[in-house]
Structures are given as structure tokens and as C-alpha cells.
Coordinates of C-alpha atoms in Angstrom, one line a residue:
Chain A
M436 CA -2.6 43.0 -12.3
N437 CA -0.8 44.7 -9.5
Q438 CA -3.0 47.7 -9.4
L439 CA -5.9 45.4 -9.2
M440 CA -4.5 43.5 -6.2
K441 CA -6.7 44.7 -3.4
R442 CA -5.5 44.8 0.2
K443 CA -6.5 41.6 2.0
S444 CA -9.9 41.7 3.4
R445 CA -10.4 40.9 7.1
G446 CA -12.1 37.7 6.2
D447 CA -9.1 36.5 4.2
I448 CA -6.7 37.3 7.0
W449 CA -8.8 35.2 9.3
F450 CA -8.9 32.5 6.7
D451 CA -5.1 32.4 6.5
I452 CA -4.6 32.4 10.3
F453 CA -7.2 29.6 10.7
N454 CA -5.6 27.7 7.9
Y455 CA -2.1 27.9 9.4
V456 CA -3.2 27.1 12.9
L457 CA -5.2 24.1 11.8
L458 CA -2.5 22.7 9.5
S459 CA 0.1 23.2 12.3
I460 CA -2.1 21.2 14.6
V461 CA -2.5 18.4 12.1
M462 CA 1.3 18.4 11.6
L463 CA 1.9 18.1 15.3
L464 CA -0.6 15.3 15.6
V465 CA 1.4 13.4 13.0
L466 CA 4.8 14.3 14.4
F467 CA 4.2 13.9 18.1
P468 CA 3.7 10.1 18.2
L469 CA 6.9 9.6 16.2
Y470 CA 8.8 12.1 18.4
F471 CA 7.4 10.5 21.6
V472 CA 8.6 7.0 20.6
L473 CA 12.1 8.5 20.0
I474 CA 12.3 10.2 23.4
A475 CA 10.7 7.3 25.3
S476 CA 13.4 4.9 23.8
F477 CA 16.0 7.0 25.6
S478 CA 14.1 7.3 28.9
D479 CA 14.2 5.3 32.1
P480 CA 11.2 2.9 31.9
N481 CA 10.2 3.8 35.4
Y482 CA 9.4 7.3 34.3
I483 CA 7.5 6.0 31.3
Y484 CA 5.4 4.0 33.7
S485 CA 4.7 6.8 36.1
G486 CA 3.8 9.1 33.1
E487 CA 6.6 11.6 33.6
V488 CA 7.9 11.6 30.0
W489 CA 6.2 14.2 27.9
L490 CA 8.4 16.4 25.8
F491 CA 12.0 15.4 26.6
P492 CA 13.7 12.1 27.6
K493 CA 13.8 11.7 31.4
G494 CA 16.4 9.6 33.1
F495 CA 18.5 9.3 30.0
T496 CA 19.5 5.8 29.3
L497 CA 20.9 3.7 26.5
D498 CA 19.9 0.5 28.2
G499 CA 17.1 -0.4 25.7
Y500 CA 19.4 0.0 22.8
E501 CA 22.2 -2.0 24.4
R502 CA 19.8 -4.9 24.9
I503 CA 18.6 -4.6 21.3
F504 CA 22.1 -4.4 19.8
N505 CA 23.2 -7.4 21.9
D506 CA 20.4 -9.6 20.6
S507 CA 21.0 -11.6 17.5
S508 CA 17.4 -12.1 16.3
I509 CA 16.9 -8.4 15.3
W510 CA 20.1 -8.4 13.3
I511 CA 19.3 -11.7 11.6
G512 CA 15.9 -10.1 10.8
Y513 CA 17.7 -7.0 9.5
A514 CA 20.1 -9.1 7.3
N515 CA 17.2 -11.2 5.9
S516 CA 15.1 -8.1 5.1
I517 CA 18.1 -6.6 3.3
L518 CA 18.6 -9.8 1.3
Y519 CA 14.9 -10.1 0.4
A520 CA 14.5 -6.5 -0.5
T521 CA 17.6 -6.5 -2.7
L522 CA 16.8 -9.7 -4.6
G523 CA 13.1 -8.9 -4.7
T524 CA 13.7 -5.4 -6.0
I525 CA 16.1 -6.6 -8.7
I526 CA 13.7 -9.3 -10.0
G527 CA 10.6 -7.1 -9.6
V528 CA 12.0 -4.0 -11.3
A529 CA 13.5 -6.1 -14.1
V530 CA 10.2 -7.9 -14.9
T531 CA 8.2 -4.7 -14.6
V532 CA 10.4 -2.5 -16.9
F533 CA 10.9 -5.2 -19.5
A534 CA 7.2 -5.8 -19.7
A535 CA 6.3 -2.1 -19.7
Y536 CA 8.4 -1.1 -22.7
P537 CA 6.8 -3.3 -25.4
L538 CA 3.4 -2.4 -24.1
A539 CA 4.2 1.3 -24.4
R540 CA 4.9 0.8 -28.1
K541 CA 2.1 1.8 -30.5
D542 CA 2.9 -0.8 -33.2
L543 CA 3.0 -4.0 -31.1
V544 CA 0.8 -6.7 -32.6
G545 CA -1.4 -8.2 -29.9
K546 CA -0.9 -5.4 -27.4
S547 CA -4.4 -5.1 -26.2
A548 CA -4.7 -8.8 -25.7
I549 CA -1.6 -8.8 -23.5
M550 CA -2.8 -5.8 -21.6
W551 CA -6.1 -7.7 -20.9
F552 CA -4.1 -10.7 -19.9
L553 CA -2.4 -8.6 -17.2
M554 CA -5.5 -6.5 -16.2
V555 CA -7.8 -9.5 -15.5
T556 CA -5.6 -10.3 -12.4
M557 CA -6.6 -6.9 -10.9
F558 CA -10.2 -7.9 -10.7
F559 CA -9.9 -11.6 -10.1
S560 CA -7.4 -13.8 -8.4
G561 CA -7.3 -17.4 -7.2
G562 CA -7.1 -16.1 -3.6
L563 CA -5.0 -17.1 -0.7
I564 CA -5.4 -20.9 -0.5
P565 CA -5.0 -21.9 -4.2
T566 CA -1.9 -19.7 -4.3
Y567 CA -0.6 -21.2 -1.1
L568 CA -1.1 -24.7 -2.4
L569 CA 0.7 -23.8 -5.6
I570 CA 3.7 -22.5 -3.7
K571 CA 3.6 -25.7 -1.6
D572 CA 3.6 -27.9 -4.7
L573 CA 6.4 -26.0 -6.3
H574 CA 8.5 -26.7 -3.1
M575 CA 8.9 -23.0 -2.6
L576 CA 7.6 -23.1 1.0
N577 CA 10.2 -21.8 3.5
T578 CA 12.4 -20.4 0.8
I579 CA 13.4 -16.9 -0.2
W580 CA 11.8 -17.6 -3.7
A581 CA 8.3 -17.6 -2.3
L582 CA 8.8 -14.0 -1.2
V583 CA 10.5 -12.6 -4.3
I584 CA 9.1 -14.3 -7.3
P585 CA 5.3 -14.7 -7.2
G586 CA 4.6 -11.0 -6.8
A587 CA 7.0 -9.8 -9.4
G588 CA 5.6 -7.5 -12.1
G589 CA 2.5 -6.1 -10.4
V590 CA 0.0 -4.7 -12.9
F591 CA -0.1 -1.3 -11.3
N592 CA 3.6 -0.8 -11.5
V593 CA 3.7 -2.0 -15.2
I594 CA 1.0 0.6 -16.0
I595 CA 3.0 3.4 -14.2
V596 CA 6.2 2.6 -16.2
R597 CA 4.3 2.1 -19.4
T598 CA 2.7 5.5 -19.0
F599 CA 6.1 7.0 -18.4
F600 CA 7.5 5.5 -21.5
Q601 CA 4.6 6.6 -23.6
S602 CA 4.9 10.2 -22.5
S603 CA 8.7 10.5 -22.5
I604 CA 9.9 8.3 -25.4
P605 CA 8.4 9.7 -28.6
D606 CA 7.6 7.2 -31.4
E607 CA 9.7 9.2 -33.9
M608 CA 12.8 8.3 -31.9
W609 CA 12.3 4.6 -32.5
E610 CA 11.3 5.1 -36.1
A611 CA 14.5 7.1 -36.7
A612 CA 16.6 4.6 -34.9
S613 CA 15.1 1.6 -36.7
I614 CA 15.7 3.1 -40.1
D615 CA 19.3 3.4 -39.1
G616 CA 19.2 -0.3 -38.4
C617 CA 19.0 -0.2 -34.6
S618 CA 17.5 -3.3 -33.1
N619 CA 14.8 -3.2 -30.4
T620 CA 17.1 -4.5 -27.7
R621 CA 19.8 -2.1 -28.5
F622 CA 17.3 0.8 -28.6
F623 CA 16.0 -0.3 -25.2
W624 CA 19.4 -0.5 -23.6
S625 CA 21.1 2.5 -25.0
I626 CA 18.2 5.0 -25.5
V627 CA 15.2 4.1 -23.4
L628 CA 16.8 3.1 -20.2
P629 CA 19.2 6.1 -19.9
L630 CA 16.2 8.4 -20.5
S631 CA 14.2 6.6 -17.8
K632 CA 16.5 7.0 -14.7
S633 CA 13.8 8.8 -12.7
I634 CA 11.1 6.1 -13.2
L635 CA 13.6 3.4 -12.4
A636 CA 14.3 5.2 -9.2
V637 CA 10.6 5.4 -8.5
M638 CA 10.2 1.6 -9.1
V639 CA 13.3 0.7 -7.0
L640 CA 12.0 2.8 -4.1
Y641 CA 8.5 1.3 -4.3
H642 CA 9.8 -2.2 -4.3
V643 CA 12.3 -1.6 -1.5
V644 CA 9.7 0.0 0.8
G645 CA 7.2 -2.8 -0.1
F646 CA 9.7 -5.5 0.8
W647 CA 11.0 -3.7 3.9
N648 CA 7.6 -3.2 5.3
G649 CA 5.7 -6.3 4.1
F650 CA 5.2 -9.2 6.4
F651 CA 2.2 -11.2 5.0
D652 CA 4.1 -13.4 2.5
A653 CA 6.7 -14.1 5.1
L654 CA 4.1 -15.0 7.7
I655 CA 2.4 -17.5 5.4
Y656 CA 5.4 -19.1 3.6
L657 CA 8.2 -19.1 6.1
N658 CA 8.5 -21.3 9.2
D659 CA 12.2 -21.1 10.2
E660 CA 12.9 -18.3 12.6
S661 CA 16.3 -17.9 11.1
K662 CA 14.7 -16.9 7.8
Y663 CA 12.3 -14.3 9.4
P664 CA 12.5 -10.8 7.9
L665 CA 12.7 -7.9 10.3
Q666 CA 8.9 -7.3 10.3
L667 CA 8.2 -10.8 11.6
V668 CA 10.8 -10.4 14.4
L669 CA 9.2 -7.1 15.2
R670 CA 5.8 -8.7 15.3
N671 CA 7.0 -11.1 18.0
I672 CA 8.2 -8.2 20.1
L673 CA 5.7 -5.5 19.5
V674 CA 2.5 -7.4 19.0
Q675 CA 2.9 -10.6 20.8
N676 CA 5.1 -9.3 23.7
Q677 CA 7.6 -12.0 23.1
V678 CA 11.0 -10.5 24.0
N679 CA 13.9 -12.9 23.6
S680 CA 15.0 -14.2 27.0
G681 CA 18.5 -13.3 26.0
M682 CA 17.5 -9.6 26.3
M683 CA 16.2 -10.2 29.8
I684 CA 18.9 -12.4 31.4
D685 CA 19.7 -9.9 34.1
V686 CA 16.2 -8.7 34.9
E687 CA 14.8 -10.3 38.0
S688 CA 11.2 -9.4 38.9
Y689 CA 8.2 -9.7 36.7
A690 CA 7.4 -6.0 37.1
A691 CA 10.9 -5.0 36.0
K692 CA 10.6 -7.3 33.0
M693 CA 7.4 -5.5 32.0
R694 CA 9.2 -2.2 32.1
V695 CA 12.2 -3.3 30.2
T696 CA 10.0 -4.9 27.6
E697 CA 8.3 -1.5 27.1
L698 CA 11.6 0.2 26.7
I699 CA 12.7 -2.4 24.2
K700 CA 9.5 -1.9 22.2
Y701 CA 10.2 1.9 21.8
G702 CA 13.8 1.1 20.8
V703 CA 12.9 -1.5 18.1
I704 CA 10.4 0.9 16.5
I705 CA 13.2 3.4 16.2
V706 CA 15.8 0.9 15.0
S707 CA 13.5 -0.5 12.4
S708 CA 11.8 2.6 11.1
L709 CA 14.5 5.2 11.3
P710 CA 16.5 4.2 8.2
L711 CA 13.5 4.7 6.0
L712 CA 12.2 7.9 7.8
M713 CA 15.7 9.5 7.5
L714 CA 16.1 8.6 3.9
Y715 CA 12.7 9.4 2.6
P716 CA 12.7 13.2 2.7
F717 CA 15.6 13.1 0.2
L718 CA 13.7 10.8 -2.0
Q719 CA 10.3 12.4 -1.6
K720 CA 10.2 13.7 -5.1
Y721 CA 10.4 10.2 -6.5
F722 CA 7.6 8.9 -4.4
V723 CA 5.4 11.9 -5.4
K724 CA 6.3 11.4 -9.1
G725 CA 5.2 7.7 -8.9
V726 CA 1.8 8.8 -7.5
M727 CA 1.4 11.5 -10.1
I728 CA 2.2 9.1 -13.1
G729 CA 0.0 6.5 -11.5
S730 CA -2.9 8.9 -11.3
I731 CA -2.9 9.6 -15.0
K732 CA -5.5 7.3 -16.5
G733 CA -3.5 4.7 -18.5
Chain B
M1266 CA 22.7 -2.8 -44.8
N1267 CA 19.1 -3.3 -45.8
S1268 CA 17.0 -0.5 -44.7
R1269 CA 13.8 -2.0 -43.2
T1270 CA 10.5 -0.4 -43.9
S1271 CA 9.2 1.6 -40.9
S1272 CA 5.7 1.2 -39.7
L1273 CA 4.8 4.5 -41.3
D1274 CA 5.3 3.0 -44.7
H1275 CA 1.8 2.1 -46.0
S1276 CA 2.9 -0.5 -48.5
T1277 CA 0.5 -2.6 -50.5
I1278 CA 1.3 -5.9 -48.9
K1279 CA -1.7 -7.8 -47.6
P1280 CA -2.5 -6.8 -44.0
K1281 CA -2.2 -10.4 -42.6
R1282 CA 1.2 -10.9 -44.0
K1283 CA 2.2 -7.4 -42.8
R1284 CA 1.1 -8.3 -39.3
W1285 CA 3.2 -11.4 -39.3
S1286 CA 6.2 -9.6 -40.6
R1287 CA 5.8 -7.0 -37.8
V1288 CA 5.7 -9.8 -35.2
K1289 CA 8.9 -11.2 -36.7
R1290 CA 10.5 -7.9 -36.8
D1291 CA 9.7 -7.2 -33.2
Y1292 CA 10.5 -10.7 -31.9
E1293 CA 12.7 -9.1 -29.2
L1294 CA 9.8 -7.3 -27.7
Y1295 CA 7.9 -10.5 -27.2
L1296 CA 11.0 -11.9 -25.5
F1297 CA 10.8 -8.9 -23.2
L1298 CA 7.3 -9.9 -22.3
L1299 CA 8.0 -13.5 -21.8
P1300 CA 9.0 -13.4 -18.1
I1301 CA 5.8 -11.6 -17.0
I1302 CA 3.6 -13.8 -19.1
I1303 CA 5.2 -17.0 -17.6
L1304 CA 5.0 -15.5 -14.1
Y1305 CA 1.3 -14.6 -14.6
L1306 CA 0.4 -18.0 -16.0
V1307 CA 2.0 -19.8 -13.1
F1308 CA 1.3 -17.5 -10.1
K1309 CA -1.9 -15.8 -11.2
Y1310 CA -3.8 -17.9 -13.7
Y1311 CA -3.0 -21.4 -12.3
P1312 CA -4.4 -20.4 -8.9
M1313 CA -7.6 -19.3 -10.7
Y1314 CA -7.8 -22.9 -12.0
G1315 CA -7.2 -24.0 -8.5
V1316 CA -10.3 -22.0 -7.3
Q1317 CA -12.4 -25.1 -8.3
I1318 CA -11.4 -26.7 -5.0
A1319 CA -14.1 -24.4 -3.5
F1320 CA -16.6 -26.8 -5.1
K1321 CA -14.7 -30.0 -4.2
D1322 CA -13.5 -31.8 -1.1
F1323 CA -9.9 -31.1 -1.6
S1324 CA -7.4 -33.6 -0.3
P1325 CA -3.7 -33.0 -1.0
S1326 CA -3.2 -36.7 -1.9
Q1327 CA -5.8 -36.5 -4.6
G1328 CA -4.7 -33.2 -6.0
I1329 CA -6.9 -30.5 -7.4
W1330 CA -8.2 -32.5 -10.3
G1331 CA -8.7 -35.8 -8.5
S1332 CA -10.7 -34.5 -5.5
E1333 CA -14.4 -35.2 -5.2
W1334 CA -16.9 -32.6 -6.5
V1335 CA -19.3 -31.4 -3.7
G1336 CA -21.0 -28.6 -5.6
F1337 CA -22.0 -25.6 -3.4
Q1338 CA -21.7 -27.5 -0.1
H1339 CA -18.9 -25.3 1.3
F1340 CA -20.8 -22.1 0.4
I1341 CA -24.0 -23.5 2.1
D1342 CA -21.9 -24.4 5.2
F1343 CA -20.5 -20.9 5.3
F1344 CA -23.9 -19.2 4.9
N1345 CA -25.3 -21.4 7.6
S1346 CA -22.4 -21.1 10.0
Y1347 CA -23.3 -19.4 13.3
N1348 CA -20.8 -16.5 12.7
F1349 CA -21.7 -15.8 9.0
W1350 CA -23.6 -12.6 9.7
T1351 CA -21.0 -11.4 12.2
I1352 CA -18.2 -11.7 9.7
I1353 CA -20.1 -10.0 6.9
T1354 CA -21.3 -7.2 9.2
N1355 CA -17.7 -6.7 10.6
T1356 CA -16.2 -6.6 7.2
L1357 CA -18.7 -4.2 5.8
S1358 CA -18.8 -1.9 8.8
L1359 CA -15.1 -1.7 9.0
S1360 CA -14.5 -0.9 5.4
F1361 CA -17.5 1.4 5.1
L1362 CA -16.6 3.4 8.2
S1363 CA -13.0 3.6 7.1
L1364 CA -14.2 5.1 3.8
L1365 CA -16.7 7.5 5.4
F1366 CA -14.1 9.0 7.7
G1367 CA -10.9 8.4 5.8
F1368 CA -12.0 9.5 2.3
P1369 CA -12.8 13.2 3.0
A1370 CA -9.7 13.8 5.2
P1371 CA -7.1 14.1 2.5
I1372 CA -9.4 16.3 0.4
I1373 CA -9.8 18.8 3.2
I1374 CA -6.1 18.8 4.0
A1375 CA -5.1 19.2 0.3
L1376 CA -7.4 22.2 -0.1
M1377 CA -5.9 23.8 3.0
L1378 CA -2.3 23.0 1.9
N1379 CA -3.1 24.5 -1.5
Q1380 CA -4.1 27.8 0.1
M1381 CA -0.9 28.0 2.2
L1382 CA 1.3 31.0 1.3
G1383 CA 4.6 30.2 2.9
K1384 CA 6.3 27.8 0.5
R1385 CA 8.9 26.5 2.8
Y1386 CA 6.6 25.9 5.7
K1387 CA 4.2 24.2 3.3
K1388 CA 7.0 21.8 2.2
F1389 CA 7.9 21.0 5.7
V1390 CA 4.3 20.2 6.7
Q1391 CA 4.0 18.0 3.6
T1392 CA 7.2 16.1 4.4
V1393 CA 6.0 15.5 8.0
I1394 CA 2.5 14.3 7.1
Y1395 CA 3.7 12.0 4.3
A1396 CA 6.1 10.3 6.8
P1397 CA 3.7 7.8 8.5
H1398 CA 3.0 6.2 5.1
F1399 CA 6.5 4.7 5.3
I1400 CA 6.0 3.0 8.6
S1401 CA 5.2 -0.6 8.4
T1402 CA 1.9 -2.0 9.6
V1403 CA 3.7 -4.0 12.3
V1404 CA 5.3 -0.9 13.7
L1405 CA 2.0 1.1 13.5
I1406 CA 0.2 -1.6 15.6
G1407 CA 3.3 -1.7 17.9
M1408 CA 2.9 2.0 18.4
L1409 CA -0.8 1.6 19.2
N1410 CA 0.1 -1.0 21.8
V1411 CA 2.7 1.1 23.6
F1412 CA 0.6 4.3 23.5
L1413 CA -2.6 2.6 24.6
S1414 CA -1.1 0.3 27.2
P1415 CA -3.3 0.4 30.3
N1416 CA -0.5 1.1 32.8
S1417 CA 2.3 2.7 30.9
G1418 CA 0.7 4.3 27.8
I1419 CA 0.7 8.0 27.3
V1420 CA -3.0 8.0 26.4
N1421 CA -4.0 6.5 29.7
H1422 CA -1.7 8.8 31.5
V1423 CA -3.7 11.7 30.0
I1424 CA -7.0 10.1 31.0
T1425 CA -5.9 9.5 34.6
M1426 CA -4.5 13.0 34.8
F1427 CA -8.0 14.3 34.2
G1428 CA -9.3 11.9 36.8
G1429 CA -10.6 9.1 34.5
D1430 CA -10.0 5.4 34.8
P1431 CA -7.5 3.7 32.4
I1432 CA -9.2 2.1 29.4
L1433 CA -8.1 -1.3 28.0
F1434 CA -8.2 0.0 24.5
M1435 CA -6.6 -3.0 22.6
A1436 CA -8.6 -5.6 24.5
D1437 CA -12.0 -4.0 23.9
E1438 CA -14.4 -5.0 21.1
G1439 CA -15.9 -1.5 21.1
W1440 CA -12.6 0.2 20.5
F1441 CA -11.4 -2.0 17.6
R1442 CA -13.1 0.0 14.8
P1443 CA -12.3 3.5 16.1
L1444 CA -8.7 2.5 16.6
Y1445 CA -8.5 0.9 13.2
I1446 CA -10.0 3.9 11.4
L1447 CA -8.1 6.6 13.4
S1448 CA -4.7 4.9 13.0
G1449 CA -5.5 4.5 9.2
I1450 CA -6.3 8.2 9.0
W1451 CA -3.1 9.1 10.9
Q1452 CA -1.0 6.9 8.6
E1453 CA -2.4 7.5 5.1
T1454 CA -4.1 10.9 5.0
G1455 CA -0.9 12.9 4.3
F1456 CA 0.3 10.7 1.5
S1457 CA -3.2 10.6 -0.1
T1458 CA -3.2 14.4 -0.5
I1459 CA -0.6 14.1 -3.3
I1460 CA -3.2 13.2 -5.9
Y1461 CA -5.5 16.0 -4.9
L1462 CA -2.6 18.5 -4.8
A1463 CA -1.6 17.5 -8.3
A1464 CA -5.2 18.1 -9.4
L1465 CA -5.3 21.5 -7.6
A1466 CA -2.0 22.5 -9.3
G1467 CA -3.8 22.1 -12.6
V1468 CA -6.6 24.6 -11.7
N1469 CA -6.5 27.5 -14.2
P1470 CA -5.1 30.5 -12.3
E1471 CA -7.3 32.8 -14.4
L1472 CA -10.4 31.4 -12.6
H1473 CA -8.9 32.5 -9.3
E1474 CA -8.0 35.9 -10.6
A1475 CA -11.5 36.5 -12.1
A1476 CA -13.1 35.4 -8.8
T1477 CA -10.8 37.7 -6.8
M1478 CA -11.7 40.6 -9.1
D1479 CA -15.3 39.9 -8.5
G1480 CA -14.6 40.2 -4.8
A1481 CA -14.8 36.6 -3.8
S1482 CA -13.2 35.8 -0.4
K1483 CA -10.7 33.0 -0.1
W1484 CA -13.3 30.7 1.4
K1485 CA -15.6 31.4 -1.5
R1486 CA -12.8 30.6 -4.0
V1487 CA -12.0 27.3 -2.3
W1488 CA -15.7 26.5 -2.4
N1489 CA -16.5 27.7 -5.9
V1490 CA -13.3 27.3 -7.8
D1491 CA -11.0 24.6 -6.2
I1492 CA -13.6 22.0 -5.2
P1493 CA -15.5 22.0 -8.6
S1494 CA -12.1 21.7 -10.4
I1495 CA -11.0 18.6 -8.5
L1496 CA -14.5 16.9 -8.5
P1497 CA -13.6 14.5 -11.4
T1498 CA -10.5 13.3 -9.4
I1499 CA -12.7 12.9 -6.3
V1500 CA -15.3 10.9 -8.2
I1501 CA -12.7 8.5 -9.8
L1502 CA -11.0 7.9 -6.4
L1503 CA -14.4 7.4 -4.8
I1504 CA -15.4 4.8 -7.4
L1505 CA -12.1 3.0 -6.8
A1506 CA -12.6 3.1 -3.1
L1507 CA -16.2 1.9 -3.2
G1508 CA -15.2 -0.9 -5.5
N1509 CA -12.6 -2.0 -3.0
I1510 CA -15.0 -2.1 -0.1
M1511 CA -14.9 -5.9 0.1
S1512 CA -11.1 -6.1 -0.3
I1513 CA -10.2 -4.7 3.0
G1514 CA -6.6 -5.4 4.0
F1515 CA -5.7 -8.4 6.0
E1516 CA -2.5 -7.1 7.7
K1517 CA -3.8 -4.5 10.1
A1518 CA -6.9 -6.4 11.3
F1519 CA -4.8 -9.5 11.8
L1520 CA -2.2 -7.7 13.9
M1521 CA -4.8 -6.0 16.0
Q1522 CA -6.8 -9.2 16.5
S1523 CA -6.9 -11.0 19.8
D1524 CA -9.4 -13.3 21.5
L1525 CA -10.6 -10.2 23.4
N1526 CA -11.8 -8.2 20.4
Y1527 CA -12.6 -11.2 18.1
G1528 CA -16.2 -10.2 18.0
T1529 CA -15.6 -7.1 15.9
S1530 CA -12.2 -7.9 14.4
N1531 CA -13.1 -11.1 12.8
I1532 CA -13.4 -10.1 9.1
I1533 CA -13.4 -12.1 5.9
P1534 CA -9.7 -11.9 5.2
T1535 CA -8.7 -12.9 8.7
Y1536 CA -11.3 -15.7 8.6
V1537 CA -10.0 -17.0 5.3
Y1538 CA -6.5 -17.1 6.9
E1539 CA -7.7 -18.7 10.1
M1540 CA -9.7 -21.5 8.4
G1541 CA -7.3 -22.1 5.5
I1542 CA -3.7 -21.6 6.7
Q1543 CA -4.2 -22.3 10.4
K1544 CA -6.9 -25.0 10.3
A1545 CA -6.1 -26.4 6.9
Q1546 CA -9.7 -26.4 5.7
Y1547 CA -8.6 -25.6 2.2
S1548 CA -11.8 -26.0 0.3
F1549 CA -14.0 -24.2 2.8
S1550 CA -11.6 -21.3 3.1
T1551 CA -11.3 -21.0 -0.7
A1552 CA -15.1 -20.9 -1.0
V1553 CA -15.2 -18.0 1.5
G1554 CA -12.5 -16.2 -0.4
L1555 CA -14.3 -16.8 -3.7
F1556 CA -17.6 -15.5 -2.3
N1557 CA -15.7 -12.3 -1.3
S1558 CA -14.2 -11.9 -4.8
L1559 CA -17.6 -12.3 -6.5
I1560 CA -19.2 -9.6 -4.3
N1561 CA -16.3 -7.4 -5.0
I1562 CA -16.6 -7.8 -8.8
I1563 CA -20.3 -7.1 -8.7
L1564 CA -19.6 -4.0 -6.5
I1565 CA -17.0 -2.6 -8.9
V1566 CA -19.3 -3.0 -12.0
T1567 CA -22.3 -1.6 -10.2
V1568 CA -20.6 1.4 -8.7
N1569 CA -19.0 2.2 -12.1
R1570 CA -22.4 2.0 -13.8
I1571 CA -24.0 4.3 -11.2
A1572 CA -21.1 6.7 -11.5
K1573 CA -21.5 6.8 -15.3
K1574 CA -25.2 7.6 -15.1
I1575 CA -24.9 10.3 -12.4
T1576 CA -21.6 12.1 -13.1
E1577 CA -20.5 10.9 -16.6
T1578 CA -17.1 10.1 -15.0
S1579 CA -16.2 6.4 -14.9
L1580 CA -13.4 3.9 -15.0
W1581 CA -14.3 2.4 -18.3

């Protein structure tokens, strides 16, 4: 093959240059907004207002962060989000994985009926109001359970895990184990799960990100501010411009308040998104794996 | 120790009894399935039974069963309401335009990434462009707010630098759709390339070698080898996307919505929320949601049929 490798033609060199330049521009377009939020959160808000912050922080200050860290609502939101994400992930992953294993087995009686039972919900649902009324009747309104139970075991996740089991746990394994007198439960615990660490990681990550970033269920089902997850606290600050008066106690004029509000906005974006953005490059392969398995037609 | 017969063993027991004995043998597997079945019956199927309130005058004191039937009254009210066409047009324009601009973007980026030679730089670019996918919708809209702010936002600083007047982006009906679509492209394009890159990784390298030997340029190889190879993937994802055209998300539109851009940002999901959760018109809101689901189902089936006829690729 090597002798056949021609020197690159001029057109191909241009193609490569064009490709690199364009992709680099795309990358910068994605990166710059994130980077700008970071530098703006350390800059004097007067410089942000006058448009003097471009590539580096100007008038370096930690004032925004001090105000954020001294305010309890963000930390309550943080704690709530961690609680919901932990409990929701445990319940969600357990339901999903337990359901996926039997459905991955060739010899399960009634398998296609159960698959249909799950799949129907992808195309048809009761919708927002009937679900809301149900949660109300179950007295789950304003409780953590409304956030972590109703959505557990989403069809798409079940299909991903099932596909993984089908492709990585050969039937012969179960046949051999059952001849030796191994029960289904024991086989699942001591053979299937240890072989499925990667898909468990994928599921845990999907759930954590979902709970961490989701706000719709909390918006509908929760009314106590003390139960608000981080995203709802953020919504008050970022979207509705409601910064806690506690953060502003020392700020006098209306104009100064506006500026500090802006600084706090940049700061909370960083405080809320940084954990995930820092962690995700190390976990990237799991997210990619999930997408890959999900794209195989189940 | 009694060795049980494995499923491979074609014994001569009658099939019916054999099935039953298999169910008994695998009783644990049904226990595994129990939680999801109960959850679905309660939280997915019971609300489907509750959908009947779209045809009733629901009052909480009477309950779902006890409320008066009113037939299609709520649907008729919705069709006759002064903002019916606005809502339908808003919903369809928003989702159709999002698809039109958002769908090709990851395909183009994936084809370009696939042609990149430097492995390390490629990985770095991928890591960066996947990142926005992990930002929450609330933060995304918060970023729009700070960047587009009329007096402190960086975008208006650039506009005024070139001598323009600051634009009130977030308070303008005309800007709602472009902002919705562009922010969506910024957030999801990178992550959506994963599927196409996986498809491109499966392209037979011999095809590329043969094309190179025939003197095909890189551009020609992308056009004649890469694109045809990932066409089935593109078609499947396009069917899925077209089928979801009526199920546009609530979150982003809701967060971007204000009285000032209500004329373009009022779409079916936000309307259902407004009428049902905020104004407690349970029956009417359910009817609007049901109307939306029905159109969606009709769409999915139709799109799938057309795709089957034209490309022989389909979902079922």
C-alpha cells in the first residue's frame, strides 16, 4: 500500500487546512461563551457594564463569589439537588436494571407482551394534567417522592441496558449455570452485574445529570422554597432577576444593585455548572458508550 | 441435587404445560419485573385512564369518574379560541425551523471531524463541543440573558462598537425563534455528532482506499463514500425527529417566555401548563394536550410510512 500512497494533491492540502480552520472556529464558538462567563465572574461589574472585559478578567474581584457563598438559598438548593439526585438515581437505576435483565433473556414467557406494555408509553401518555392530578391524589405533592418515583425506569434506558445484556451476556452462560443448579437471582447478582459495570456507570451518569439539570418536575410539584433544587433557585436568580435581598444588604443605589446582580449571575452559572463540566471529560467515554448502545436498534 | 432440564432440551411434554413450567422456573425474573410494571400501571397507565377528563367537566370533588360528560366541548372551545392558530403556528414554526437548521449541523461537523488527522486535537475539539450538552436549560437561558442584556451584555457591546444601537433581544417577539434555534444548535450539535461518528467509524476502509487509488480527492471521498455510508443513520434519525415535531420541549420556551415575546413563544406545551397548572382549567388543558398527542401519533405513523416507501428504511 505504501508505494501506492501518492503525495497529497494540492486540493487535499487545502481541504485539510480548511477543515482545521473551520473546526477550530466551531470549537472557539462553543468555548468562548463558557470562558467569558468564567472571567466575567471574577471581574469588576463596572467593567462588564462598560464593555471592557473581553479575554481576561478586569478589576479582579471575588465579591460575587463572596455574596453567593454567604447566601443560604444556593446551598440549600445544592443540598436538595444532591439529595434528589442520589435517591432518584438509586431508585431509577435499580428499577431499570432489574427490568432490563429478564427482558434480555431469550426464553422468558410473555416477553413481547411486557415489551409492548413498556413501549406503548413512548407514543402515548396521559399528559401533564392527569399525571399532576394523580400525584395530587396520592398526596405526593410537595414531597421528594414526586420527583424520584414517577419517572423511574424510563423505556429508553431499559432498552439500552437490555441491548447491553443481550450483546455481552451469552445465553450459554445462563444455560451452563442453571444446569449447575444456579438460581436466576444468584446468576444475576454474581455473574451479570459484575460483568456490567460499564453500563451501570452509564446509567448512573445519565440519571445524575438528568436530576441535576432537570427542573420541570420540581417546578410543578414543589411549593416550599426550602425544598427547591438548585435549578429552581437558579431560575429565580438567572431568569427572573430575583436576587435574595440578603446578598444585597450593603448595596445602596439601584444602579449598583443592577451591576452586582449581573456579577452574581455570572458567579452562579459557574458555581452550578462547574462540578459537572470538570468531571465530564473523565467520564466522557461512558456517555459516548450510552449513545452508541442506544443507537443500535433494539 | 436434581438437575433441571435446560431450555435447549426439546422434551415431548405438551407445549402448554412446558410454558407454565418455564414460568414457574423463572418466577424470580417476574419478580424483577414487578417494580417497573407497578410503576407503569400507576404513573403511566392510570393517567391514560385520566385522559377522559378532556371529555368531561372535571371537578376535583366529583373525581374523574363522577364528573359530567361534555363530549367534545373543550376541543371545540380550543379550536374556536382567538389564539388557536397562533399557538399552532408558533409550535409548528418553532419545531420545524429547529429541525431545518439543527438537523444538518451535527452531520456536517461529524463529517469534518472524521477527516481530521491529528488524533489528539480531534479529541480535544470533541471534548469541548460535547460540553454544552451538560449545561442545564436554566443556565443556558441565564447565559442568553447575561450575554444579550441591553446595557451590559457582550453582544450589545459588539453591536455598539460598530456603531449600532443596542437590541432588546430577549424582549422582542422577532428574536425569540432565532435565539431558541441558535442556542439549541450551540448546546446540542456537538453531542449529536456521536451517533454519526459511530456510523462513520463503521465505513469500510477499503472503499476509501479504492477511491484514493482512482484519484478521488478528499472532498470527493466525503461526498461519494462517507455520506452514502451514513445515509441509513441519517434517515432513521430524521424519521424520529419528524415524528417528534409536535412534542417540542416545554423547558426552554417556558424559561424564555415573557409578556413581551408571548406572541411567538406561546406554544402548545407552555399553553397546557398555563391553562392547567396556573389557571386550574384541568379539562380544557387536558384536551389541548390530547389533541397534541393525537397529531403526534398520526405524524409518526405517516412519516414512517413515507420513509418505508421512499428509502426502505423505517422504524418498524
